[in-house]
Short mmCIF file of C-alpha atoms and ligand atoms in Angstrom, two decimals:
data_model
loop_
_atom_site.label_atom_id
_atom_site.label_comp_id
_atom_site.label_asym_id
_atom_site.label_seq_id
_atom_site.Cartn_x
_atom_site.Cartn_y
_atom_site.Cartn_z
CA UNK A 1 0.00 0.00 0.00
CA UNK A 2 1.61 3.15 -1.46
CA UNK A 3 1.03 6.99 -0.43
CA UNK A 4 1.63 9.51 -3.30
CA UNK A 5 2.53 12.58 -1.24
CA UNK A 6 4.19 16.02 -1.21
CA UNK A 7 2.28 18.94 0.54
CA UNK A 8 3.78 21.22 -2.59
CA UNK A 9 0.94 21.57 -4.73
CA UNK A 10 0.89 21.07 -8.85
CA UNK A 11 3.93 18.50 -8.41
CA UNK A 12 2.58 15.56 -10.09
CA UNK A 13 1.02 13.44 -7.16
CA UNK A 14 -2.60 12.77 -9.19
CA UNK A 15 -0.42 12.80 -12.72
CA UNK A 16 2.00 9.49 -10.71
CA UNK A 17 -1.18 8.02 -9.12
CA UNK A 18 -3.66 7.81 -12.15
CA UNK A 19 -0.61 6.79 -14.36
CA UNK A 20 1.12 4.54 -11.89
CA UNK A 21 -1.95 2.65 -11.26
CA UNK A 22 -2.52 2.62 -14.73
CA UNK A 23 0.31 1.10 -15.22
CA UNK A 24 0.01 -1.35 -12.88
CA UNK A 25 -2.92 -2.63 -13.71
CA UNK A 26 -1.89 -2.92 -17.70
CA UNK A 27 0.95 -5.63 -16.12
CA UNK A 28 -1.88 -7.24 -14.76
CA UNK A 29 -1.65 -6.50 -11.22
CA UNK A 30 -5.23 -5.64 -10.08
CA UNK A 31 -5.22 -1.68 -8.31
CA UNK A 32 -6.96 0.50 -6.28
CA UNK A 33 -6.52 3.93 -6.43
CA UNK A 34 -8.10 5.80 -3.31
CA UNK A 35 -8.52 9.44 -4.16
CA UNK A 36 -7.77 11.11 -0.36
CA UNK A 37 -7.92 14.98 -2.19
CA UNK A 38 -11.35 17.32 -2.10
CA UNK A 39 -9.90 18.44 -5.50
CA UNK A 40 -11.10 15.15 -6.76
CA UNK A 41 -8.75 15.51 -9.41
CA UNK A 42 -7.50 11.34 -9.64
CA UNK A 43 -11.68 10.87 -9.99
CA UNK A 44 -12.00 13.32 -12.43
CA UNK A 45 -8.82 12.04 -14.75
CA UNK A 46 -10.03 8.38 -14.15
CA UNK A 47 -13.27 9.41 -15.87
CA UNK A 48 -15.52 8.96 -12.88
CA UNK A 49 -17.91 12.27 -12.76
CA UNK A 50 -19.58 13.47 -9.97
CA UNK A 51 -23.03 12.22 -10.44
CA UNK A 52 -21.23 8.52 -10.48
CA UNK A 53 -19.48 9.54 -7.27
CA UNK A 54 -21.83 8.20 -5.07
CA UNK A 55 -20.41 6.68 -1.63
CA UNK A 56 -17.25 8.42 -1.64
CA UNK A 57 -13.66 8.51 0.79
CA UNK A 58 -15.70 11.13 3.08
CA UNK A 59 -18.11 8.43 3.90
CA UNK A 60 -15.56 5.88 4.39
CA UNK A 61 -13.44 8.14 6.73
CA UNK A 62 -16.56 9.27 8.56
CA UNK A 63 -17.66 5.48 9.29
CA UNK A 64 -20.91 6.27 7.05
CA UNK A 65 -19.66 3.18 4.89
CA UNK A 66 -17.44 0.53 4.33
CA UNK A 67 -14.57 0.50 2.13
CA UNK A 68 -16.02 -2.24 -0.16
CA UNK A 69 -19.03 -0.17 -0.37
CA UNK A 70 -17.08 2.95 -1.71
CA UNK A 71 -15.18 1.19 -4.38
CA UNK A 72 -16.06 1.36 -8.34
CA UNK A 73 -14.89 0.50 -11.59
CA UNK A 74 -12.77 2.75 -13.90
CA UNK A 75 -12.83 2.27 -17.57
CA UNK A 76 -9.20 0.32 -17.13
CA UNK A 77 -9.47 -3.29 -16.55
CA UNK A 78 -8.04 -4.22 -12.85
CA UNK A 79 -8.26 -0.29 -12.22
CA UNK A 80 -10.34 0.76 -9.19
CA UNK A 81 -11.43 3.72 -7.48
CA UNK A 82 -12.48 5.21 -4.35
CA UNK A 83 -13.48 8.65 -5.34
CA UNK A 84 -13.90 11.75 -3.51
CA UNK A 85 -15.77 15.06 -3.63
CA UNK A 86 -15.63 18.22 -1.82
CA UNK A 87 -17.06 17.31 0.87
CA UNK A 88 -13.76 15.69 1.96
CA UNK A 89 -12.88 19.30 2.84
CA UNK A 90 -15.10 18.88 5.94
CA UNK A 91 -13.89 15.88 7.20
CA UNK A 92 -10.96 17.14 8.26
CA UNK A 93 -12.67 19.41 10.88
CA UNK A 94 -14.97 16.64 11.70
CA UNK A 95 -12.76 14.04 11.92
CA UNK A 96 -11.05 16.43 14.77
CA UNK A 97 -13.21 15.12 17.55
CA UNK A 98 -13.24 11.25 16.96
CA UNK A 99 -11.84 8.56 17.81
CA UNK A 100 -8.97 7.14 16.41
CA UNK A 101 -8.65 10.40 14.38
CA UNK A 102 -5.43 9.22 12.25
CA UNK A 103 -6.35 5.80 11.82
CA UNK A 104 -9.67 6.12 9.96
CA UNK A 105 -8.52 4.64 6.93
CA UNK A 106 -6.68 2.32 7.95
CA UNK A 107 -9.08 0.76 10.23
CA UNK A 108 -11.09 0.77 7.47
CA UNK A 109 -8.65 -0.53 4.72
CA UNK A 110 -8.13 -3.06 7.52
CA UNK A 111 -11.97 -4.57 7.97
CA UNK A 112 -11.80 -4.68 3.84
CA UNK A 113 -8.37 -6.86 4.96
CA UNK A 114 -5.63 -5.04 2.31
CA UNK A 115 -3.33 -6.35 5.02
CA UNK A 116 -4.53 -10.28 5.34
CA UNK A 117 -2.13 -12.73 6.72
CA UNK A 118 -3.11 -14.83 3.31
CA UNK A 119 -1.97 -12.79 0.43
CA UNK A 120 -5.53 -14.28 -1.52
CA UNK A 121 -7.67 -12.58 0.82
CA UNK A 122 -7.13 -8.85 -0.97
CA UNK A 123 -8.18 -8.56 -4.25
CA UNK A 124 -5.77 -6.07 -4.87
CA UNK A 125 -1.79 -5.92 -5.40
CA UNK A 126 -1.33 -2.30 -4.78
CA UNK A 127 -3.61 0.63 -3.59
CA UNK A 128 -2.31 3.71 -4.03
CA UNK A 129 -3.46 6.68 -2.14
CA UNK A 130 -3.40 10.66 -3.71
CA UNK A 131 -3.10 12.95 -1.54
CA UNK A 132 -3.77 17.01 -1.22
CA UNK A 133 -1.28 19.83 -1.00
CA UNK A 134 -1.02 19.33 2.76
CA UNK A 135 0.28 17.88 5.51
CA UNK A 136 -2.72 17.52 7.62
CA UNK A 137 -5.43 15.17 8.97
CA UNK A 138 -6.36 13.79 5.33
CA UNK A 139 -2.68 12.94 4.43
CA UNK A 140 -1.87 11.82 7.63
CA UNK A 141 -4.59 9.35 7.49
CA UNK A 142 -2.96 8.01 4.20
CA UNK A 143 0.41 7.83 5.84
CA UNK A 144 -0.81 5.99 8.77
CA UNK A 145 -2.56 3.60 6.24
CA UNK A 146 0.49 3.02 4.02
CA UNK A 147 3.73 0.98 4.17
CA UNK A 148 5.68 3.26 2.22
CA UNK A 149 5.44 6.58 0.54
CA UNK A 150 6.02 7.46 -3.13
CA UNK A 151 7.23 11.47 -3.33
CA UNK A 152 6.67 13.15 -7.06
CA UNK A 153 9.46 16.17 -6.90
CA UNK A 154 8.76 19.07 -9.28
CA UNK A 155 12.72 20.03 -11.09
CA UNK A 156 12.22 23.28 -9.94
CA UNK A 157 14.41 25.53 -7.56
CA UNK A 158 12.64 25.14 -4.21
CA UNK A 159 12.21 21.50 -4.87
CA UNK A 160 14.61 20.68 -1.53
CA UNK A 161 13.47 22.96 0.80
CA UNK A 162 10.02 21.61 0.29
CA UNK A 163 11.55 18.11 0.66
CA UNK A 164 12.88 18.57 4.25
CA UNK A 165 9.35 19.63 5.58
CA UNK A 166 8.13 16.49 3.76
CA UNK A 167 10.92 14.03 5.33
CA UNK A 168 10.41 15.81 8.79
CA UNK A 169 6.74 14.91 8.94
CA UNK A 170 7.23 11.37 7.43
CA UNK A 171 9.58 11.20 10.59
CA UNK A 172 6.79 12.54 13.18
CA UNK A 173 4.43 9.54 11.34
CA UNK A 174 6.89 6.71 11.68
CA UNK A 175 8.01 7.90 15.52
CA UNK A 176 4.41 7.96 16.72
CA UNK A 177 2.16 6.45 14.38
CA UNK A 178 3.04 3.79 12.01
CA UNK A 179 6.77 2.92 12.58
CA UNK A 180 6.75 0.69 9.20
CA UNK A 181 6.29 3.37 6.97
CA UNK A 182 9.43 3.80 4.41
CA UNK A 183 9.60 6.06 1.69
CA UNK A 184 9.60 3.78 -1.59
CA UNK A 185 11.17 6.38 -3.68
CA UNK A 186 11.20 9.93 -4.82
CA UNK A 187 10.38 10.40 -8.79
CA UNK A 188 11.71 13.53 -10.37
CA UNK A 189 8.61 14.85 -12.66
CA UNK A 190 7.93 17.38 -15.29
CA UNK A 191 11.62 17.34 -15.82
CA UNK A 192 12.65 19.82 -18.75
CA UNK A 193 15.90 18.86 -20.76
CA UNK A 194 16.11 22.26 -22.49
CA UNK A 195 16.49 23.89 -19.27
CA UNK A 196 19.46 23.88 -17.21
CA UNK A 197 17.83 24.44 -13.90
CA UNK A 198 16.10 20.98 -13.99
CA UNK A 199 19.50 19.07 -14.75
CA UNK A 200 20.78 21.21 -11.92
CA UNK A 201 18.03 20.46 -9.38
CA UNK A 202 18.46 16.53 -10.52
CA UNK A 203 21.53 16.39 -9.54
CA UNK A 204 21.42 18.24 -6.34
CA UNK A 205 18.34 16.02 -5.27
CA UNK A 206 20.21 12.80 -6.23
CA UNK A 207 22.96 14.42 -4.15
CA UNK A 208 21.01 14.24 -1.26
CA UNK A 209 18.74 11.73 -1.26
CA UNK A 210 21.04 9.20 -3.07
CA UNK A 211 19.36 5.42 -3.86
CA UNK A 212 15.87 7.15 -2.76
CA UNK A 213 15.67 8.72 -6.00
CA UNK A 214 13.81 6.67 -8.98
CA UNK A 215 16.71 6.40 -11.89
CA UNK A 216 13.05 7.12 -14.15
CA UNK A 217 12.65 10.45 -15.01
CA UNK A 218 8.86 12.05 -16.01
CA UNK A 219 9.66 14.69 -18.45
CA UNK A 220 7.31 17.53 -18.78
CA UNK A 221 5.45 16.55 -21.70
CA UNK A 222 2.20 18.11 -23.12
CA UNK A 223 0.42 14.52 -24.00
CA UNK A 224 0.25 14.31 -20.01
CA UNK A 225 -1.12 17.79 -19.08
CA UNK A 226 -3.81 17.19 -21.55
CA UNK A 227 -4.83 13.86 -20.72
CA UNK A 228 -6.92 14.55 -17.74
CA UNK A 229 -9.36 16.74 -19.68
CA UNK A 230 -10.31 13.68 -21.59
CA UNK A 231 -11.20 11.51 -18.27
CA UNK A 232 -8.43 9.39 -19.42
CA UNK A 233 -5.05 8.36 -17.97
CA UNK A 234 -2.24 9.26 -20.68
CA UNK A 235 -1.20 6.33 -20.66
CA UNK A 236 -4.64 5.29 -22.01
CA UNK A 237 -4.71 8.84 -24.14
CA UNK A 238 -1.70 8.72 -25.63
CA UNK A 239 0.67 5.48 -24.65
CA UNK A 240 3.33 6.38 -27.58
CA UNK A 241 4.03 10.04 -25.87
CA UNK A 242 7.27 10.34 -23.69
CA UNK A 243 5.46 10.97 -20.74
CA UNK A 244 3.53 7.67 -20.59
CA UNK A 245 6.56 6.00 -21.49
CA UNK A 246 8.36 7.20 -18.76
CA UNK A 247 5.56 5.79 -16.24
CA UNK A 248 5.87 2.78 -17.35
CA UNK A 249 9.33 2.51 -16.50
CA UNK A 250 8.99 3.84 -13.04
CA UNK A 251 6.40 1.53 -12.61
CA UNK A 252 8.90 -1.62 -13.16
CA UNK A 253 10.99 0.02 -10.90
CA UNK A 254 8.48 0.59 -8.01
CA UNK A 255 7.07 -3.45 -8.68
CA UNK A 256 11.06 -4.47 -8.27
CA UNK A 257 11.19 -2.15 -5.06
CA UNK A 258 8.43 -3.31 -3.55
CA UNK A 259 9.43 -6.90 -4.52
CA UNK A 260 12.61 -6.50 -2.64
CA UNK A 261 10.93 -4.65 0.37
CA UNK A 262 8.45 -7.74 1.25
CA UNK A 263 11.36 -9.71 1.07
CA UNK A 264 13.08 -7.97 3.51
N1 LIG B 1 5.06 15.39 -16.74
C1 LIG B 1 4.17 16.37 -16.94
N2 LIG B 1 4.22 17.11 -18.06
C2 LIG B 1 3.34 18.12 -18.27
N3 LIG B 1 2.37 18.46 -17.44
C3 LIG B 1 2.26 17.75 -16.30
C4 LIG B 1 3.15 16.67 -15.98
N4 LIG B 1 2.80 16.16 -14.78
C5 LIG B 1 1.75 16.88 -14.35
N5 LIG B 1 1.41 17.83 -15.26
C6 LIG B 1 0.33 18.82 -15.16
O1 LIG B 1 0.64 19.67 -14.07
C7 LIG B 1 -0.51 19.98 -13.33
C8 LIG B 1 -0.32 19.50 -11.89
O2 LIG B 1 -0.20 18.10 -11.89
P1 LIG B 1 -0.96 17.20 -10.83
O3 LIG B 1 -2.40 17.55 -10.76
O4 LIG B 1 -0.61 15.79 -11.08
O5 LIG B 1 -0.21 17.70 -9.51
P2 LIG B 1 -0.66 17.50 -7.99
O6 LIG B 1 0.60 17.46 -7.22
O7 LIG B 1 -1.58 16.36 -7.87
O8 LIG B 1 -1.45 18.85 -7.71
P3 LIG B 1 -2.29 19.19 -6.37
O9 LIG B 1 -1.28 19.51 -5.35
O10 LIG B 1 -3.15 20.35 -6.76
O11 LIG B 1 -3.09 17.96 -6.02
C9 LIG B 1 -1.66 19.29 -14.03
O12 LIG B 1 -2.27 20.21 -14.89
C10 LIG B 1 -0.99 18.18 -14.81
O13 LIG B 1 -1.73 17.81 -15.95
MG1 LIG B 2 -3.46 16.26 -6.97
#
């Protein structure tokens, strides 16, 4: 169970999720995508409107219904979805007073048994969760849920400092909430190879973060801004285009990561 996370905003998270799961699923592993944002942007570029978003992650977090309840179809085979709406916004405040605040989702990812002893008892290989531009309650939950955390980095100057915030809080979660979360990897996105600043921040972030950092690159790439406006993953909009090719690769990578960190 994957969290796609950085509280920077317009750095790729619902771009990796919907084409990461899409990806996943094309290999044949079956996916859930839970959509953890009010935006609603992963329902909206899965091609779920709003009329079809019926019993949504607000109900789920609220205890108004069960996870199996709250998950639908998407046009791609083996692709599912938990949507969400704005109503998410409120949860947060709601979610304030009750019990076992930061742990909604995973007590309820828990009763729908993601995490059975029997590996058969899921019918999913890999959720991934999207989360907002923020650090609070909703992405918490999703952290808490998780065993690891995928980070999409923007190749843009502030792309560190943002980083260390990020890192600190995945600390906080481990020390006091969920001491198995990792981080699975950090993918550099919208990466632009005429400009010098992105090869710059590339190498400063490999720098730091070392082995952490995906060797797949997501160039900035029109195919994949456009996508989303069609209800349709790129990789389902355009597979050919640079962009989807490049999710497909990190998606190899993050199966042989994850292979190795079950076996660990
Ligand atoms: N590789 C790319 N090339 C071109 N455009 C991209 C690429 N990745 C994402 N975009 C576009 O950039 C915008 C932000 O991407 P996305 O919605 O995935 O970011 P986000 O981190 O989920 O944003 P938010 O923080 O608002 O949830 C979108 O319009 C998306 O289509
Ligand atoms: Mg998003």
């Amino acid at each position: 169970m994957l969290v796609v996370a950085n509280q920077k905003g317009g750095v790729g998270k619902t771009t990796t999720a919907i084409n990461l799961g899409t990806a996943l699923a094309a290999v044949g592993e079956p996916t859930l995508v839970i959509d953890i944002d009010p935006q609603g942007n992963a329902s909206t570029g899965l091609g779920v409107p709003r009329a079809e978003r019926k019993l949504t992650t607000y109900d789920v977090l609220m205890g108004q219904a069960k996870l199996a309840e709250a998950i639908i179809p998407t046009r791609i085979p083996r692709l599912s979805l938990v949507a969400s709406t704005v109503d998410l916004s409120g949860a947060e405040l709601e979610m304030i007073d009750m019990e076992r605040r930061n742990s909604r989702l995973k007590d309820a990812l828990a009763e729908y048994s993601v995490h059975g002893s029997s590996p058969g008892q899921s019918p999913f290989s890999y959720v991934l969760i999207d989360c907002p531009p923020s650090l609070t309650l909703l992405t918490v939950n999703a952290m808490v849920a998780a065993d690891a955390v995928v980070v999409p980095l923007q190749c843009e100057f502030f792309a560190l400092e943002g980083l260390s915030q990020l890192l600190k809080t995945i600390e906080l979660v481990r020390a006091n909430l969920n001491p198995a979360l990792e981080i699975q990897g950090i993918v550099l996105t919208m990466f632009d190879k005429r400009n010098k600043l992105s090869d710059q921040v590339a190498a400063d972030v490999r720098e730091n973060m070392g082995e952490k950092v995906y060797s797949t690159v997501i160039p900035r790439n029109v195919r994949i801004s456009e996508a989303p406006s069609h209800g349709l993953p790129a990789l389902v909009y355009d597979l050919r285009c640079p962009g989807s090719q490049a999710y497909i690769k990190l998606a190899g990578e993050l199966i042989q990561r994850e292979r190795l960190r079950k076996a660990a």
